[in-house]
Coordinates of C-alpha atoms and ligand atoms in Angstrom, one line a residue:
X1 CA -12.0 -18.3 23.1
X2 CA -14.7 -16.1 21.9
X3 CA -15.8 -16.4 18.3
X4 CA -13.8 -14.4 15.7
X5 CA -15.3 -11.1 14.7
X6 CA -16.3 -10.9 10.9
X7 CA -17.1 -8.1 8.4
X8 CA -20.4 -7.4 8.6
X9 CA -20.6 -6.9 4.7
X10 CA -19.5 -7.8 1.5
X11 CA -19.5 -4.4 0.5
X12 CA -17.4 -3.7 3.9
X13 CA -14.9 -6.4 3.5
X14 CA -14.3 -5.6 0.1
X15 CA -13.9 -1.9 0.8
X16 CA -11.6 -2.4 4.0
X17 CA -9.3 -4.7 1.7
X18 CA -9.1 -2.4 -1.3
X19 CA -8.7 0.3 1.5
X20 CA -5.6 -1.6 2.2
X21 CA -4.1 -1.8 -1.4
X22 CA -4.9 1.8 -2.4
X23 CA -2.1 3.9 -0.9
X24 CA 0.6 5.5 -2.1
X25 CA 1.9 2.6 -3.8
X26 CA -1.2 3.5 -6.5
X27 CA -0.6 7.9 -6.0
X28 CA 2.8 8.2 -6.3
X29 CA 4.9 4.9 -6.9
X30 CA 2.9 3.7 -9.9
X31 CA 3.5 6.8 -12.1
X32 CA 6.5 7.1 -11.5
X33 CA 7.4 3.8 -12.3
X34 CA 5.5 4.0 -15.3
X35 CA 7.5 7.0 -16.8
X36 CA 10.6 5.4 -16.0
X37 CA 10.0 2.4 -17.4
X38 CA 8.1 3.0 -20.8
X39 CA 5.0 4.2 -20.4
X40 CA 2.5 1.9 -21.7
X41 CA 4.5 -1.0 -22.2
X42 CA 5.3 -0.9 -18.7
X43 CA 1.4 -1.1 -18.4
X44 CA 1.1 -3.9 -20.2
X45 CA 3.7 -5.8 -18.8
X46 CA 1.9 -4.5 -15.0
X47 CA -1.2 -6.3 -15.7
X48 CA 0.1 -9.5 -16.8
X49 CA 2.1 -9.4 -13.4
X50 CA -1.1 -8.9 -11.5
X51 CA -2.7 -11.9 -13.2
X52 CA 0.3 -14.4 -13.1
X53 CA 1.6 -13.2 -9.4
X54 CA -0.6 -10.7 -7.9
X55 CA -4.1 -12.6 -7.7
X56 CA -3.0 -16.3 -7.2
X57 CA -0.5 -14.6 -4.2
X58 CA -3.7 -12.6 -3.0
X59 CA -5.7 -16.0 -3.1
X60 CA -3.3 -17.8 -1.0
X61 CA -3.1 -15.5 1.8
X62 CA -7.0 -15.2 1.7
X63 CA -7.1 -19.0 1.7
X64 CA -4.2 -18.9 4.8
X65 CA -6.5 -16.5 6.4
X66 CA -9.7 -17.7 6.2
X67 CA -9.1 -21.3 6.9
X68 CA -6.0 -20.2 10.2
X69 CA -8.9 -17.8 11.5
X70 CA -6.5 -15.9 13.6
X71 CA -3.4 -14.0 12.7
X72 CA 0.0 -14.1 10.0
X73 CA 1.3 -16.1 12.8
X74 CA -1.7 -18.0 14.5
X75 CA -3.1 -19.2 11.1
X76 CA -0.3 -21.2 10.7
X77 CA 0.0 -22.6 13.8
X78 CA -3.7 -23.8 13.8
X79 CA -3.4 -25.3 10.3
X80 CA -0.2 -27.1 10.8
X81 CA 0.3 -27.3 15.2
X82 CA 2.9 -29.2 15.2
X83 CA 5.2 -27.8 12.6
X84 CA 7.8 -25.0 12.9
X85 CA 6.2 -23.1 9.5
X86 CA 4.6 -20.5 11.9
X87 CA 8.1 -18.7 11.4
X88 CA 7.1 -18.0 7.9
X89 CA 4.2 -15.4 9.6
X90 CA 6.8 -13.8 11.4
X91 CA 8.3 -12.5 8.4
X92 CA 5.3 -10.7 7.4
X93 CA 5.0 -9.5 11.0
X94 CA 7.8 -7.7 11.5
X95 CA 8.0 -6.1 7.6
X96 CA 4.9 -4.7 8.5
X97 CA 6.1 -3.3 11.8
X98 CA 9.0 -1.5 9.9
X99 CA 6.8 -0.3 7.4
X100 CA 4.5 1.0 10.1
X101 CA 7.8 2.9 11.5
X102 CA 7.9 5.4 8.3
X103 CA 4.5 5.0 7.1
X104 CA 2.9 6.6 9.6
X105 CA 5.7 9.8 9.2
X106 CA 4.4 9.6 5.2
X107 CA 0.7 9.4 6.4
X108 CA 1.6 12.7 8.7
X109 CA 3.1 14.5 5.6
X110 CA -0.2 14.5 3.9
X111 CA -2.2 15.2 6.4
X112 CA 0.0 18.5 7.0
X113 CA -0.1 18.8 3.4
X114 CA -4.1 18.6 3.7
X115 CA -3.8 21.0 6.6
X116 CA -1.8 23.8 4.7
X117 CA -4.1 24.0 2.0
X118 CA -7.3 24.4 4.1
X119 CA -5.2 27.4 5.8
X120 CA -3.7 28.1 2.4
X121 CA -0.3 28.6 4.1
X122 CA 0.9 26.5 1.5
X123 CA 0.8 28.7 -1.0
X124 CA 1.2 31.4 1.4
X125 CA 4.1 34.4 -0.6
X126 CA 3.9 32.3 -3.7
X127 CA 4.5 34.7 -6.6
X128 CA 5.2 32.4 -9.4
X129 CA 8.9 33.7 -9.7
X130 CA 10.7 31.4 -7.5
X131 CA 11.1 28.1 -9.4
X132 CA 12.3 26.2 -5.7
X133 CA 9.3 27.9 -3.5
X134 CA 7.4 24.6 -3.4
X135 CA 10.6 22.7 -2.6
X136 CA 11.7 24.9 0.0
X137 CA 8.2 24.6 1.8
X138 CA 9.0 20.7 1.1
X139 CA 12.1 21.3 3.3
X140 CA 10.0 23.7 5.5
X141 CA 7.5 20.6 6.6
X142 CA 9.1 17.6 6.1
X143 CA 12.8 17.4 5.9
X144 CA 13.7 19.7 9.1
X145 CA 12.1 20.9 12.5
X146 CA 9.9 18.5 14.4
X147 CA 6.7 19.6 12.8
X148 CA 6.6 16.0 10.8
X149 CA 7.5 14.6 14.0
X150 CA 3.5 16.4 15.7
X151 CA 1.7 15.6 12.0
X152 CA 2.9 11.8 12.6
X153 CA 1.6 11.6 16.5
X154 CA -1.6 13.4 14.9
X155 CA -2.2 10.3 12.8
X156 CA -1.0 7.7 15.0
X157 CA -4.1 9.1 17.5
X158 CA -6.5 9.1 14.4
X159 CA -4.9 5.6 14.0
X160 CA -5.5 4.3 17.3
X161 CA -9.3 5.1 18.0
X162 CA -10.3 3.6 14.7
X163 CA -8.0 0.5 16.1
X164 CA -10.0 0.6 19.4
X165 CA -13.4 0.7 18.0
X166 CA -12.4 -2.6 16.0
X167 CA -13.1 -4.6 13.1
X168 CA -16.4 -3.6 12.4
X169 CA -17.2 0.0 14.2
X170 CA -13.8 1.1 13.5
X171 CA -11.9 -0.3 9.9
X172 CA -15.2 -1.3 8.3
X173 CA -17.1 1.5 9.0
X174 CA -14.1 4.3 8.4
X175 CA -13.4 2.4 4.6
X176 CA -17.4 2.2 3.8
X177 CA -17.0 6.1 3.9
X178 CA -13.8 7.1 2.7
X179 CA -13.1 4.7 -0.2
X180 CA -16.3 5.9 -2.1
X181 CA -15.4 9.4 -1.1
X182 CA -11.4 8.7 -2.7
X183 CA -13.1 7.2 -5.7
X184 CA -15.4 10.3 -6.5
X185 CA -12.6 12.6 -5.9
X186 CA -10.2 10.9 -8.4
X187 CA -12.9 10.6 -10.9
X188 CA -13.5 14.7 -10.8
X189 CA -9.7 15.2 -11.1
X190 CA -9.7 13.0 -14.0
X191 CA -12.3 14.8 -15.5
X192 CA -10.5 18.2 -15.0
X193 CA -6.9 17.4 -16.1
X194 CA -8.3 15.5 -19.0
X195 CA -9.9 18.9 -20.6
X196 CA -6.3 20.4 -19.7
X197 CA -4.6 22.4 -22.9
X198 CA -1.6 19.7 -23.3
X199 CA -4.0 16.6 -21.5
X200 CA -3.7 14.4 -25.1
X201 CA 0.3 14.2 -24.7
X202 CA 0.5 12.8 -21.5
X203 CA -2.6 10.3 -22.2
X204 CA -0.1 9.3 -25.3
X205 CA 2.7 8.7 -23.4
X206 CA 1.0 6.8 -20.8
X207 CA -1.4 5.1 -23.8
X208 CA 0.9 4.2 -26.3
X209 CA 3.7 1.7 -25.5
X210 CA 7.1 2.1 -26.2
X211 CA 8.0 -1.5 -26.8
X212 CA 12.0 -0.8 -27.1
X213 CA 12.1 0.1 -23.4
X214 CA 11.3 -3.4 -22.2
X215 CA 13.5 -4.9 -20.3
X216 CA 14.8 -7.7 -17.7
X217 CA 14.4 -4.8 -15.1
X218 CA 11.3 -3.6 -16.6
X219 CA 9.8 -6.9 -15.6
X220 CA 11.4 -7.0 -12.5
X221 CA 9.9 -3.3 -11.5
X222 CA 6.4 -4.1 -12.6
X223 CA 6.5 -7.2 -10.8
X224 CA 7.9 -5.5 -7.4
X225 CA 4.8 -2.9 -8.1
X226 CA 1.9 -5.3 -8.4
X227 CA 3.0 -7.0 -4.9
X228 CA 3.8 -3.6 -3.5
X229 CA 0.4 -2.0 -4.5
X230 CA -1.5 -5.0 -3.5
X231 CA 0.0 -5.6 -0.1
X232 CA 1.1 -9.1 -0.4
X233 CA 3.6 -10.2 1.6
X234 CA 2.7 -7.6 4.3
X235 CA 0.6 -10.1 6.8
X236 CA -2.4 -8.0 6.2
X237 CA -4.6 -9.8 4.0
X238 CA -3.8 -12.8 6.1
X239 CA -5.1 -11.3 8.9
X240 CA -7.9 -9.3 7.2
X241 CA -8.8 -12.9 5.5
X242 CA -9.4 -14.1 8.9
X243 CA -12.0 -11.7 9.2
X244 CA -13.8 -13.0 6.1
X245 CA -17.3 -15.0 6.3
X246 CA -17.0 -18.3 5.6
X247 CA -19.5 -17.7 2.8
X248 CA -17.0 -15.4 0.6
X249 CA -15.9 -15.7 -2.4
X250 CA -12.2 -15.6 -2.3
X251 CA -11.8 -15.5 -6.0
X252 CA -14.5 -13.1 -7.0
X253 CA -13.2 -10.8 -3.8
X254 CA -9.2 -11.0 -5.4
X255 CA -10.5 -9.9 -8.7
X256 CA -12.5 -7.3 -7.3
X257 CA -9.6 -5.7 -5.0
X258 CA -6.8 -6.3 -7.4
X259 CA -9.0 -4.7 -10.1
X260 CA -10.3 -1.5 -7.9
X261 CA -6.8 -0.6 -6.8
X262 CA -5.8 -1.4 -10.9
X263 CA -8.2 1.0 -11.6
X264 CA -7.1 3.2 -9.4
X265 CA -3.5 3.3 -10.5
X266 CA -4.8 3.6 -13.7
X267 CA -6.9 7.3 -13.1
X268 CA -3.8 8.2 -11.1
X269 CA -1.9 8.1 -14.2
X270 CA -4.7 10.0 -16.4
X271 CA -4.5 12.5 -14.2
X272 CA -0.5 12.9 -13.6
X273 CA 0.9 12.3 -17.2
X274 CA -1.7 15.0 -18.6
X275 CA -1.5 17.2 -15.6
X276 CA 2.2 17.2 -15.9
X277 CA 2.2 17.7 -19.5
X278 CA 0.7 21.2 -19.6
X279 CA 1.6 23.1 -16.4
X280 CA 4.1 21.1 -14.4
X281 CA 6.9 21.1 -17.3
X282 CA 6.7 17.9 -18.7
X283 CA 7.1 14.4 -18.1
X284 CA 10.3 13.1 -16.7
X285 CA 12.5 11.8 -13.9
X286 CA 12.5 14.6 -12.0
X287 CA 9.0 15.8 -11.9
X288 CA 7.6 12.6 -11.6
X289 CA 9.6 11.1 -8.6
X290 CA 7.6 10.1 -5.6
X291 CA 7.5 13.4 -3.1
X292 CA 8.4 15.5 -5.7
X293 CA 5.7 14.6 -7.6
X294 CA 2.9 15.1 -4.6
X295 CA 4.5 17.6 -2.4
X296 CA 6.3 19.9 -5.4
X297 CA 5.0 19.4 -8.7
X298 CA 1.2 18.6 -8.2
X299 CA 1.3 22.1 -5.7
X300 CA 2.7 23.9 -8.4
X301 CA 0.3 23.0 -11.4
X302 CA -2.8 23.6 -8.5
X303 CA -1.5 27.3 -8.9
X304 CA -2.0 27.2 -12.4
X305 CA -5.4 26.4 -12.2
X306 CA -8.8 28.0 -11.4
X307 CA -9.4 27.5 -7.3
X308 CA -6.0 26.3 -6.7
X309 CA -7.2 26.1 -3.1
X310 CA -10.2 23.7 -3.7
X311 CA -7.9 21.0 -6.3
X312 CA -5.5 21.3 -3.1
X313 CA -7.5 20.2 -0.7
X314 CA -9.1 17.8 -2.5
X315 CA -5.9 16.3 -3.7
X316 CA -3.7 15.9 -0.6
X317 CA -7.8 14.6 1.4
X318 CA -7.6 12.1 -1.6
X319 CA -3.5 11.5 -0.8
X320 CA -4.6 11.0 2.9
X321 CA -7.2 8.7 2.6
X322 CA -4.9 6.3 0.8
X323 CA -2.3 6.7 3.3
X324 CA -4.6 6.3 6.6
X325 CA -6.3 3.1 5.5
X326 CA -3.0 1.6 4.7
X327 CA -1.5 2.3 7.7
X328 CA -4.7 1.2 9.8
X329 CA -4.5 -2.2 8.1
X330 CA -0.8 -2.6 8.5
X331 CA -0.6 -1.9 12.2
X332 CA -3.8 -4.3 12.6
X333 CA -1.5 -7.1 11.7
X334 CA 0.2 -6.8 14.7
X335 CA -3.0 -6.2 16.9
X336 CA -4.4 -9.4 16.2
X337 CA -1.1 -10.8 16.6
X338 CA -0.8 -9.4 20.0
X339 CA -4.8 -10.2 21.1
X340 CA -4.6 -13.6 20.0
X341 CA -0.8 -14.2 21.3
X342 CA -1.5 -13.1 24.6
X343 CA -5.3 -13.5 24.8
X344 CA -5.8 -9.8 25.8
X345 CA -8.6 -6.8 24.7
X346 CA -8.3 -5.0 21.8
X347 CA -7.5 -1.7 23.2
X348 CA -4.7 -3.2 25.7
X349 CA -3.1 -4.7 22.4
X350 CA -3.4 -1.5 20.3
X351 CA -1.8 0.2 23.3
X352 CA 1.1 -2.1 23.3
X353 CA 1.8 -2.0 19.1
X354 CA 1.0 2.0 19.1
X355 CA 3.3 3.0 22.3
X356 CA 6.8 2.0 20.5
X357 CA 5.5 3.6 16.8
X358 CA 5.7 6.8 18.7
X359 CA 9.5 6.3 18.9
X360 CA 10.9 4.6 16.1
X361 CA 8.1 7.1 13.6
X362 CA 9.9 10.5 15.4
X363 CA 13.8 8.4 14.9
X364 CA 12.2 7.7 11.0
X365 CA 10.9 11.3 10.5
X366 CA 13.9 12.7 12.6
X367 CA 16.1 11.2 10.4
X368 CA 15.5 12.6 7.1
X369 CA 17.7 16.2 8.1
X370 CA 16.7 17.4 11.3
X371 CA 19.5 14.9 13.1
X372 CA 21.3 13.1 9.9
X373 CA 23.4 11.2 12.9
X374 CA 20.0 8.8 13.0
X375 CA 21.6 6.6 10.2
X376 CA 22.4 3.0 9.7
X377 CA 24.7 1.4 6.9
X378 CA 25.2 4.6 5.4
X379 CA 20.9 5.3 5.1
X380 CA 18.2 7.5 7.2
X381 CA 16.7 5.4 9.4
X382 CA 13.3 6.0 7.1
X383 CA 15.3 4.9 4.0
X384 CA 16.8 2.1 6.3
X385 CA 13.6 0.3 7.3
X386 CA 11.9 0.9 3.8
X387 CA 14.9 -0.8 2.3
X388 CA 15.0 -3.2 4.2
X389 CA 11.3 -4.4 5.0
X390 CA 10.1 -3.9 1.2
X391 CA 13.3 -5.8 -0.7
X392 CA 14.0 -8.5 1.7
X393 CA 11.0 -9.3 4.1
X394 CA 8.2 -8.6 1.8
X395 CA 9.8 -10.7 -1.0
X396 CA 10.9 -13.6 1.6
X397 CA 7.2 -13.5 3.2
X398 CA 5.1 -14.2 0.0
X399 CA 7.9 -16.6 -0.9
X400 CA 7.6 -18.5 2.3
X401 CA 3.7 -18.5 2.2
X402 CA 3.3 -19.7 -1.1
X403 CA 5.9 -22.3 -0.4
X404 CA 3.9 -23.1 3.1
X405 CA 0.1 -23.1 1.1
X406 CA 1.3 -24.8 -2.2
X407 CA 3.5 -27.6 -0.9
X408 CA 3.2 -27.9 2.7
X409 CA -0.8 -27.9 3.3
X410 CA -3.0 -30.7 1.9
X411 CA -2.9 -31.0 -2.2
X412 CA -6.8 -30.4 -2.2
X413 CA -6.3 -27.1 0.4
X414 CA -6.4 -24.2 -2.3
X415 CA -9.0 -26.5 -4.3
X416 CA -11.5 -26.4 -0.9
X417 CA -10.9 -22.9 0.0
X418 CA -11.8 -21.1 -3.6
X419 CA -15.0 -23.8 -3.7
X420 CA -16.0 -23.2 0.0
X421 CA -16.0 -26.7 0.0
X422 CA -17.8 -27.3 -2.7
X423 CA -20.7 -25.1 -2.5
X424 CA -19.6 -22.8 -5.0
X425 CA -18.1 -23.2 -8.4
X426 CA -14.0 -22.8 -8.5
X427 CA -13.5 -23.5 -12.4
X428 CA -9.3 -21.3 -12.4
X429 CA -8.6 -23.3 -8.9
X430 CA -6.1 -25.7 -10.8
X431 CA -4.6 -22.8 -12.7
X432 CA -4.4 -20.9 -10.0
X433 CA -2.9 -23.8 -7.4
X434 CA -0.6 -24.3 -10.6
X435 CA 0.6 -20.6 -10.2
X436 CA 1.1 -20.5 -6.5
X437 CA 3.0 -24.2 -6.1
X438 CA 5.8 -23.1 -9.1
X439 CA 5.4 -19.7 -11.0
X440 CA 5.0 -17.3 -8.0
X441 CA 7.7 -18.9 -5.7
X442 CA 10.4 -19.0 -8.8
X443 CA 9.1 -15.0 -9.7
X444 CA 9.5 -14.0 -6.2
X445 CA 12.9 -15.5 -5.9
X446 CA 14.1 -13.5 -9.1
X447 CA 12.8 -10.4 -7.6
X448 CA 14.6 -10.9 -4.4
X449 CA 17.9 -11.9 -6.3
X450 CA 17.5 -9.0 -8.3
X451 CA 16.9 -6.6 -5.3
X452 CA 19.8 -8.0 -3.0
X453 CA 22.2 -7.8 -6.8
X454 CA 20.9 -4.1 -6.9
X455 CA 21.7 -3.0 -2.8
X456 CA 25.3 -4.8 -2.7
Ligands
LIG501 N1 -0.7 -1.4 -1.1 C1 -0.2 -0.4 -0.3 C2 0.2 0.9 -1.1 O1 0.0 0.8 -2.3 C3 1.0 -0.9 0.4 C4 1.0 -0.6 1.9 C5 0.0 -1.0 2.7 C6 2.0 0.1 2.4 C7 0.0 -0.7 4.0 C8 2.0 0.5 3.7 C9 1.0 0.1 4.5 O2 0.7 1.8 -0.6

């Protein structure tokens, strides 16, 4: 077999990973969850989860990665042939084959969003005096006619060359460009909603913690975000991992992704609370909620502000950065599953995980009003396969693989991989063995409990 392609950089690996975490888990789930959950404390509370589950769960999929060298699947079979554990890579495989059935519908909605503010019909008869205009576009472009249906086959074709031209021409090269280009654009938002009239409310709320609010769910939501936001679970940083050099540093890498897409989540909610605070009515439940946040509220407070047209663009470009980078990292899970299962090209195996997504994305996008027949168990199809990929496989996944990497591989495996065999220094690789073997297995199993408890 021919040697496995690697990242040409550290630079590139790092930005094709944090490419990966940054998505809308950071834009629109994380303020959202913060307001609902009190502000700041909620914050607090987020980055303990990060340390205590998110960066030991990142470190063990690295570790599974870089030592399998092949897929969420392969890896395992190479480390342990004779075993059945490779089932635990399934799980990963198929959530992220579900969440690339609605993702990509998501990923079309901003880039339609991006579209309509370059040709400004977005804000095309908006006089200010109809309080539902934006949510009636909303409805206009995403909840009825096929539109959604074209703006999702537009991605998955944007999707698909950058998965043809591969590791290094296509993923490394597309997130060398457009994650500094997302980073400069939040920082000039953050600038601008910070000078806003009403900007030092909404940096209190955020800021100062309202300790009364925590909770048992609390916990429970902050830890479902940090696994959310940094894809674990999801089979890609196993299979991005594979991609590693066997020079990197594992640990330095997870602190650098988990605290990028940290910081990220944190500017996203400089600029929300205070942009929300002074044009878009205040802070609450339902300004805040995921689409109505970005497709409703943000559109409305651009109209309040000098060159509506020009924060627009620049908002829903930032919105579809996130979302395209995700998505090409998610679906490459499967195309290395595919090319390594069946030993065939890259652009025969992006052919083969593409072709279906152009169904099941036009049954998820269909689903949400154009034909409300597409339901099962009483949801959309879209609500259906996010439901069911993101509380039950994503949760059993990271379960399984921290199971399969703590207990199941040699006692000295985690120990080697953060050292790279000695040859660097791996002072936290006890604490953080410590944390995969018992505290991340018993947290993930609460958050499933809780999440099953919470559906039935
Ligand atoms: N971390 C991503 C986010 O925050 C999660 C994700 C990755 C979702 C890839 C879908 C596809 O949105």
């Amino acid at each position: 077999m021919a040697e496995k392609v690697k990242f040409s950089s550290k630079i590139g690996l790092i930005a094709a990973t944090v490419g990966s975490a940054i998505g809308l888990g950071n834009v629109w789930r994380f303020p959202s969850e913060t307001q609902e959950n009190g502000g700041a404390a909620f914050l607090l509370i987020y980055i303990v989860c990060m340390l205590i589950l998110g960066i030991p769960v990142m470190l063990a999929e690295f570790s599974l990665g870089r030592a399998g060298q092949s897929d969420s699947v392969g890896n395992i079979k190479n480390l342990t042939p004779k075993s059945k554990w490779w089932i635990a890579g399934t799980f990963g495989l198929i959530a992220s084959y579900m969440i690339l059935s609605y993702y990509m519908v998501v990923a079309g909605w901003t880039f339609e969003y991006l579209f309509q503010s370059i040709t400004n019909g977005l804000y095309d008869g908006y006089t200010g005096e109809d309080p539902l205009f934006f949510r009636n576009k909303m409805g206009d472009y995403i909840s009825s006619g096929y539109s959604s249906v074209l703006w999702t086959y537009i991605t998955i074709i944007i999707s698909f060359v950058v998965l043809v031209l591969g590791v290094k021409k296509g993923i490394e090269r597309m997130s060398n460009i457009l994650m500094p280009l997302l980073f400069l654009l939040l920082v000039v938002f953050c600038c601008t909603t910070l000078t806003m009239p009403n900007a030092i409310e909404g940096v209190k709320f955020f800021l100062f913690p309202d300790f009364s609010k925590i909770s048992i769910d609390v916990i429970i939501n902050a830890l479902g975000q940090a696994f959310f936001s940094l894809s674990l679970g999801m089979g890609i940083l196993v299979t991005y991992a594979a991609y590693y050099p066997k020079q990197t540093n594992l640990t330095k890498t997870a602190a650098t992704v988990s605290g990028l897409d940290f910081v990220v989540a944190f500017l996203m909610g400089l600029i929300i609370f205070p942009a929300v605070m002074s044009f878009g009515g205040g802070v609450d439940n339902a300004t805040l909620q995921g689409t109505t946040l970005v497709f409703e509220t943000l559109p409305k407070i651009f109209t309040s502000m000098v060159g509506t047209g020009f924060w627009s663009i620049s908002f829903f470009l930032l919105l579809t950065i996130a979302a395209v980078t995700s998505n090409i990292s998610i679906a490459e899970v499967a195309v290395s599953f595919i090319m390594n299962r069946f030993d065939i090209k890259r652009t025969k195996a992006v052919c083969i995980v593409l072709f279906p997504i152009f169904f099941t994305c036009a049954l998820s996008a269909l689903s949400l009003g154009t034909i409300p027949e597409l339901s099962i168990a009483g949801l959309s199809v879209f609500d259906f396969l996010d439901t069911v990929a993101t509380n039950i496989f994503l949760p059993v996944s990271a379960f399984s693989i921290c199971v399969y990497v703590g207990w199941i591989l040699p006692n000295d495996f985690i120990k080697n991989e953060l050292s790279n065999y000695g040859k660097i220094k791996a002072p936290l690789a006890n604490v953080i063995k410590f944390l995969i073997k018992y505290i991340a297995p018993i947290l993930i199993a609460t958050i499933l409990v809780f999440k099953i408890i919470s559906m039935i």
